[in-house]
CSV table of N, CA and C in Angstrom, one decimal:
chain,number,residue,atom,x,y,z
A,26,UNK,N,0.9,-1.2,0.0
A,26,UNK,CA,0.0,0.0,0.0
A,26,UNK,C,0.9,1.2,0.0
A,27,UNK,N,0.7,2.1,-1.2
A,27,UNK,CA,1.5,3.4,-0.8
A,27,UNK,C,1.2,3.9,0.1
A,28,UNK,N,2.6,4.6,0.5
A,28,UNK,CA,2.3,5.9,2.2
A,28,UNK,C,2.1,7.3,1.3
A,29,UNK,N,1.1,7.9,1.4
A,29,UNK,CA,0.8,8.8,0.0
A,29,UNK,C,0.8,10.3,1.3
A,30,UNK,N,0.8,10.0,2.9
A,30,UNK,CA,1.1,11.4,3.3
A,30,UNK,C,2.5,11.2,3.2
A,31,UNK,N,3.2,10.8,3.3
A,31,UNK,CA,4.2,11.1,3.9
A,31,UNK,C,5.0,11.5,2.2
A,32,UNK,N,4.1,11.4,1.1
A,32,UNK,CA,5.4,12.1,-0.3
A,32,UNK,C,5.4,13.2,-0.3
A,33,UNK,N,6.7,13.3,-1.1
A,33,UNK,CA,6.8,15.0,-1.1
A,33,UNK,C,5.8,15.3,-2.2
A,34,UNK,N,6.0,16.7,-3.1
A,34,UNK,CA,4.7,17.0,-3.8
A,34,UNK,C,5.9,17.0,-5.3
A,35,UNK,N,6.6,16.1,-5.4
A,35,UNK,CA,7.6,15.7,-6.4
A,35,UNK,C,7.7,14.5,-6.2
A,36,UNK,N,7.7,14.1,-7.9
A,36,UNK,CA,7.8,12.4,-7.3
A,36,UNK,C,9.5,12.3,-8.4
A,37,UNK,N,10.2,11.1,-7.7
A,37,UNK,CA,11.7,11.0,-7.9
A,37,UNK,C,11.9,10.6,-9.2
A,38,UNK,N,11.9,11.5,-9.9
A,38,UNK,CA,12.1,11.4,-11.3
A,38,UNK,C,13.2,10.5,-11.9
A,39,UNK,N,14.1,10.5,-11.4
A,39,UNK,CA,15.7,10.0,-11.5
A,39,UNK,C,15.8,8.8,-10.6
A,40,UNK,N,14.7,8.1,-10.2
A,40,UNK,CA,15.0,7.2,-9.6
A,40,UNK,C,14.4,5.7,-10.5
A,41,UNK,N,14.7,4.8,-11.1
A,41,UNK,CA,14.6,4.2,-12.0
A,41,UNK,C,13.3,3.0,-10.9
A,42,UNK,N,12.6,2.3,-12.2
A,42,UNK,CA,11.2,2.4,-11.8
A,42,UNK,C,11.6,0.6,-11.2
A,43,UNK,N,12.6,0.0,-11.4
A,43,UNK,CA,13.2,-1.5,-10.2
A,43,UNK,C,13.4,-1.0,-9.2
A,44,UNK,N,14.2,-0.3,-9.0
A,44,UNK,CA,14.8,0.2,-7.8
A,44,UNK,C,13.7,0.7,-7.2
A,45,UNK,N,12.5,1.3,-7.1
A,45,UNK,CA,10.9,1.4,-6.2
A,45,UNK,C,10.3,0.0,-5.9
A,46,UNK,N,10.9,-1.1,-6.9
A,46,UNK,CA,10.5,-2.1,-6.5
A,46,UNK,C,10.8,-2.7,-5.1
A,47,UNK,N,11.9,-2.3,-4.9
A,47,UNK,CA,12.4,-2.7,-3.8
A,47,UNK,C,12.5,-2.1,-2.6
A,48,UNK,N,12.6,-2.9,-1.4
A,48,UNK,CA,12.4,-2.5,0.2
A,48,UNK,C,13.5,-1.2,0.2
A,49,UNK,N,12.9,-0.2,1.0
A,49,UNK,CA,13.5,0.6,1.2
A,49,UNK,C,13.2,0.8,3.0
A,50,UNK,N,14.5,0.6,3.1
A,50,UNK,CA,14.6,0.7,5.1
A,50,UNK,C,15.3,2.4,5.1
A,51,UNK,N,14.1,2.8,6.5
A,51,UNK,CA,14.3,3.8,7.1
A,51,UNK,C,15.1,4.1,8.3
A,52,UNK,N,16.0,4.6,8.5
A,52,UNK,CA,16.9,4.8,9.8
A,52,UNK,C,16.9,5.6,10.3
A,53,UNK,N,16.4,5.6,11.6
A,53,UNK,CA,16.3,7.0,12.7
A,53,UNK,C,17.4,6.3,14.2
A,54,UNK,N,17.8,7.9,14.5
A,54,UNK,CA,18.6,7.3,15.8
A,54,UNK,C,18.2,8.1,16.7
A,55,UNK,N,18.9,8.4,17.8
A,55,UNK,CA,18.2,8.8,19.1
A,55,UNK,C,18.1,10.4,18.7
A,56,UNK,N,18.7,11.0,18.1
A,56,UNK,CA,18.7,12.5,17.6
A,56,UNK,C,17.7,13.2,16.5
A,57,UNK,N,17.2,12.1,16.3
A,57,UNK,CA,15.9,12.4,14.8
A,57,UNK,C,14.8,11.6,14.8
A,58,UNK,N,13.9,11.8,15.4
A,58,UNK,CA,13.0,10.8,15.2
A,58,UNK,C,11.4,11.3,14.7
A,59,UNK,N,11.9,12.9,13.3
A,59,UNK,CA,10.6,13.2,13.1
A,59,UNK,C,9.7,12.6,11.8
A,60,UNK,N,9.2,12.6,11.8
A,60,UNK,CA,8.4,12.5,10.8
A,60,UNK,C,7.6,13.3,9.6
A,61,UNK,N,7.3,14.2,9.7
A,61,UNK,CA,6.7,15.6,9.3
A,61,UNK,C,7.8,15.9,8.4
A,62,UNK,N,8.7,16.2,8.6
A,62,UNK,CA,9.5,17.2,7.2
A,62,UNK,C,10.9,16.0,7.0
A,63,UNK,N,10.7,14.7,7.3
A,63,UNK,CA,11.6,13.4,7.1
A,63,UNK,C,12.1,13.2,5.3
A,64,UNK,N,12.8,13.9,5.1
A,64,UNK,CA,12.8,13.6,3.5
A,64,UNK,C,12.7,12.2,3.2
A,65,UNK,N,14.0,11.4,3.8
A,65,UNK,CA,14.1,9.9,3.6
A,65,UNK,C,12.7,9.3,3.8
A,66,UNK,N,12.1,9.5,4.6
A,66,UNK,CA,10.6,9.4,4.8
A,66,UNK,C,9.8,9.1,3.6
A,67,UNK,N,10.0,10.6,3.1
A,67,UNK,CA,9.0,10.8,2.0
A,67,UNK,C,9.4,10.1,0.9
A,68,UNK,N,11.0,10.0,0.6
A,68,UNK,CA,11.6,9.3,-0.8
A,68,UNK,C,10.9,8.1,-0.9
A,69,UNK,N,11.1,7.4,1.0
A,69,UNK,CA,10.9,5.8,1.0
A,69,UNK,C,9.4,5.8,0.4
A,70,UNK,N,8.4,6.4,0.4
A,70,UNK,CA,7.0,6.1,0.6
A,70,UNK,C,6.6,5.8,-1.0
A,71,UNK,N,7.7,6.1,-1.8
A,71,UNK,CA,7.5,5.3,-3.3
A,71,UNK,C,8.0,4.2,-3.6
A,72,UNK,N,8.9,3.5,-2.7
A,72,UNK,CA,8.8,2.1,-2.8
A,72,UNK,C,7.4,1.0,-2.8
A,73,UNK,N,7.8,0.0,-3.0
A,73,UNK,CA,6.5,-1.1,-2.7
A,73,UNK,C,6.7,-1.1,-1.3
A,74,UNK,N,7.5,-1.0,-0.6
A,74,UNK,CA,7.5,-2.0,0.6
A,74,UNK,C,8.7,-0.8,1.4
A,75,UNK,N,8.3,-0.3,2.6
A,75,UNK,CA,8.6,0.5,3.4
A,75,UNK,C,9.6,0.1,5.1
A,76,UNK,N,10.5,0.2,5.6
A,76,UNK,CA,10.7,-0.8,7.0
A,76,UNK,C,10.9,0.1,7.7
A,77,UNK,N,10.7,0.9,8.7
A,77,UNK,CA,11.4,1.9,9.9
A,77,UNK,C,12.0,0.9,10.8
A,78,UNK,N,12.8,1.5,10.8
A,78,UNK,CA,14.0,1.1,12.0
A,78,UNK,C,14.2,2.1,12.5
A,79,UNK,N,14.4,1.6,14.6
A,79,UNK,CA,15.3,2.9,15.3
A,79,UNK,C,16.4,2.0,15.7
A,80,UNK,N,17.8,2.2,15.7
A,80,UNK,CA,18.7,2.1,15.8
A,80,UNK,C,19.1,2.6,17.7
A,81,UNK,N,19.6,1.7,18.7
A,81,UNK,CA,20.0,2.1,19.4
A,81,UNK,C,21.3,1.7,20.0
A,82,UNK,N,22.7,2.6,20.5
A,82,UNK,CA,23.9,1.9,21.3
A,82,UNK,C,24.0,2.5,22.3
A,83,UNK,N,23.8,2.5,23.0
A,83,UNK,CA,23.9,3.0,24.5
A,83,UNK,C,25.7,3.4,24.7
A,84,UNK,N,26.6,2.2,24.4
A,84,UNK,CA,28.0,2.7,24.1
A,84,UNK,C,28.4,3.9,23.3
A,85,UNK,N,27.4,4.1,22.1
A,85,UNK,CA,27.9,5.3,21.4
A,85,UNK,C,27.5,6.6,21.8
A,86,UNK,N,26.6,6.6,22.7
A,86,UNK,CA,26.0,7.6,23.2
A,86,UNK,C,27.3,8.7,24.4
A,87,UNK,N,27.9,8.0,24.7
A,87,UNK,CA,29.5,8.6,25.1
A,87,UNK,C,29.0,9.1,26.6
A,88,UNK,N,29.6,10.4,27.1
A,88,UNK,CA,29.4,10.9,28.5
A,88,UNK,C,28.4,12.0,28.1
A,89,UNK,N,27.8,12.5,27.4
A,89,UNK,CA,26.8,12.9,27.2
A,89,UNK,C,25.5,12.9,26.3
A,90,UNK,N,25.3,11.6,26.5
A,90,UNK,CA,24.3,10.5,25.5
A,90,UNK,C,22.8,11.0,26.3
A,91,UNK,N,22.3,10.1,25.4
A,91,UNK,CA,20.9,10.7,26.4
A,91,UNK,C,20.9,9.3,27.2
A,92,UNK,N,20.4,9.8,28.4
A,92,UNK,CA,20.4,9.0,30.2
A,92,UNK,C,19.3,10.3,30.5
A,93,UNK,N,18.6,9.3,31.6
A,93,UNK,CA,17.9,10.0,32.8
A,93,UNK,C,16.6,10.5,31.9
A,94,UNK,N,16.2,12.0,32.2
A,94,UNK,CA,15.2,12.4,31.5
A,94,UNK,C,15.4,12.7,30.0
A,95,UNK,N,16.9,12.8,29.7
A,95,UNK,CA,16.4,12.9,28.0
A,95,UNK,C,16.1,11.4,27.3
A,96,UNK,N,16.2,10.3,28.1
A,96,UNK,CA,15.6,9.0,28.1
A,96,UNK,C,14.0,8.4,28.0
A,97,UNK,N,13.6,9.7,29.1
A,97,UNK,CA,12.3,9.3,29.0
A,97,UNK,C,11.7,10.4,28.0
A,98,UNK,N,12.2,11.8,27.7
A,98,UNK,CA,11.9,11.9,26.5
A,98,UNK,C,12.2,11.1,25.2
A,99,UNK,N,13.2,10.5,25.1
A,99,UNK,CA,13.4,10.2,23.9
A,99,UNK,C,12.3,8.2,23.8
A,100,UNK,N,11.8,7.7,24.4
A,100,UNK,CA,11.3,6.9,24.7
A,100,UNK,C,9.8,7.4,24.6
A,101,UNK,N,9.3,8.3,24.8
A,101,UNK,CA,8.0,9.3,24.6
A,101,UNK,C,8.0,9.7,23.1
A,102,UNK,N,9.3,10.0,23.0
A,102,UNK,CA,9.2,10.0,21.0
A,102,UNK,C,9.5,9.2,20.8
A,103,UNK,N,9.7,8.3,20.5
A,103,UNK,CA,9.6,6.9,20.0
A,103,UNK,C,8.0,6.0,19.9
A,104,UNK,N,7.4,6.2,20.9
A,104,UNK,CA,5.9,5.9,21.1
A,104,UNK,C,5.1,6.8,20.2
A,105,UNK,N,5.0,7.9,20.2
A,105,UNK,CA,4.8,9.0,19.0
A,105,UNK,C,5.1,8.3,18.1
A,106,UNK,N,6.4,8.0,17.2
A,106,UNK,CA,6.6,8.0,15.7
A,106,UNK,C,6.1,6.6,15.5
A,107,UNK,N,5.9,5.6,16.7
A,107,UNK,CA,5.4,4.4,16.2
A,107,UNK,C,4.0,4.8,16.2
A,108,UNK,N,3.6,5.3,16.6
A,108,UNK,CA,2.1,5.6,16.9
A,108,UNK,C,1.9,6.2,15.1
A,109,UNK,N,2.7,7.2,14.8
A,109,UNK,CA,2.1,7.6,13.8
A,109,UNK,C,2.4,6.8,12.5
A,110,UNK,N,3.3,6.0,12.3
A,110,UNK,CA,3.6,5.1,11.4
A,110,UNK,C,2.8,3.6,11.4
A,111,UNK,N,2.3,3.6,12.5
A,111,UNK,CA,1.3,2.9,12.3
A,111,UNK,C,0.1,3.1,12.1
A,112,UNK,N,-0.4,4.5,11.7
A,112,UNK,CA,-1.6,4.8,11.5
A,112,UNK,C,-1.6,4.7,9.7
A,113,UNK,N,-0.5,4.2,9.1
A,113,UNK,CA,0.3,4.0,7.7
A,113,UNK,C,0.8,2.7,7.4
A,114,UNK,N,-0.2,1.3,8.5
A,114,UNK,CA,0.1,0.2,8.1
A,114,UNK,C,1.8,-0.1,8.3
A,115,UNK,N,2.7,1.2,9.1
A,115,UNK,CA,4.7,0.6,8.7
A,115,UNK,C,4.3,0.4,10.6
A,116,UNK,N,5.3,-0.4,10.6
A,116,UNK,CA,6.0,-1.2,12.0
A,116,UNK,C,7.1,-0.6,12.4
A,117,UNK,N,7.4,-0.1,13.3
A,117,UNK,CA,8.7,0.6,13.8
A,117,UNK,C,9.2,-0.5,14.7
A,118,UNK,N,10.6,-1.1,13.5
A,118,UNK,CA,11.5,-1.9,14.6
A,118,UNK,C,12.4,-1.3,15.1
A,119,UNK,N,12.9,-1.7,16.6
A,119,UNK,CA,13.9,-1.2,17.7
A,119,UNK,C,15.0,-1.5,18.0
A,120,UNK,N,16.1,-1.8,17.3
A,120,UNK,CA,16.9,-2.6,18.0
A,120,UNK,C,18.2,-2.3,18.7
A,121,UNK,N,18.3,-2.6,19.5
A,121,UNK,CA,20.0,-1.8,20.3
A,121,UNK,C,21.2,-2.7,19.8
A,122,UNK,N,21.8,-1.6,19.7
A,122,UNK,CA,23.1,-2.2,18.8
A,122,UNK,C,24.5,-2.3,19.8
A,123,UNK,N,25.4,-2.7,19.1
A,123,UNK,CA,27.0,-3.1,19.7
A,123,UNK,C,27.6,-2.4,18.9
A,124,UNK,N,28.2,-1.2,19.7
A,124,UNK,CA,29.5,-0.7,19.0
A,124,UNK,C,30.7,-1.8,18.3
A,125,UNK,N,30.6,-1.0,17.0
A,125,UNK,CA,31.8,-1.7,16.4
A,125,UNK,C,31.3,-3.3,15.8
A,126,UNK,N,30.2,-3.3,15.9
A,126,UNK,CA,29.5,-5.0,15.4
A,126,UNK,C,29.9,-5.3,13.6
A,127,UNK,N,30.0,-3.9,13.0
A,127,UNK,CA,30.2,-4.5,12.1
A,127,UNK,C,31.2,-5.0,11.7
């Protein structure tokens, strides 16, 4: 099912018509998690098939990562963007990562 709010009011001319065929995964990390003016957002929403991902390392987050209350803010947006991406049929996966995994 197209995500038809989330396009821009241009559709990607230069983007060749296989390459929409295919999955387009979205990446948010603890610093971005909007929705509303998300370009990548809007690019992905002409694919067939859309995946949100939030990415998290608690290691990379360093000595001034978010802890404490910018935790429970950022956990409050997170419930938000899943909330709204699911009113768009997408699933917001979560997963905490390992520095250096790759």
């Amino acid at each position: 099912t197209p995500n038809n709010n989330f396009r821009p009011t241009f559709p990607p001319t230069s983007v060749p018509i296989p390459t929409l065929q295919k999955t387009a995964i979205v990446l948010f990390h603890s610093h971005d998690v909007r929705v509303h003016d998300n370009v990548a957002l809007q690019l992905a929403s002409y694919h067939r098939r859309v995946i949100p991902v939030f990415l998290w390392s608690r290691a990379e987050q360093g000595r001034w990562g978010v802890t404490g209350c910018l935790e429970v803010i950022l956990k409050d947006a997170l419930r938000h963007l899943e909330t709204k991406l699911e009113r768009h049929d997408l699933k917001l996966i979560c997963r905490e990562g390992v520095t250096g995994c790759l």
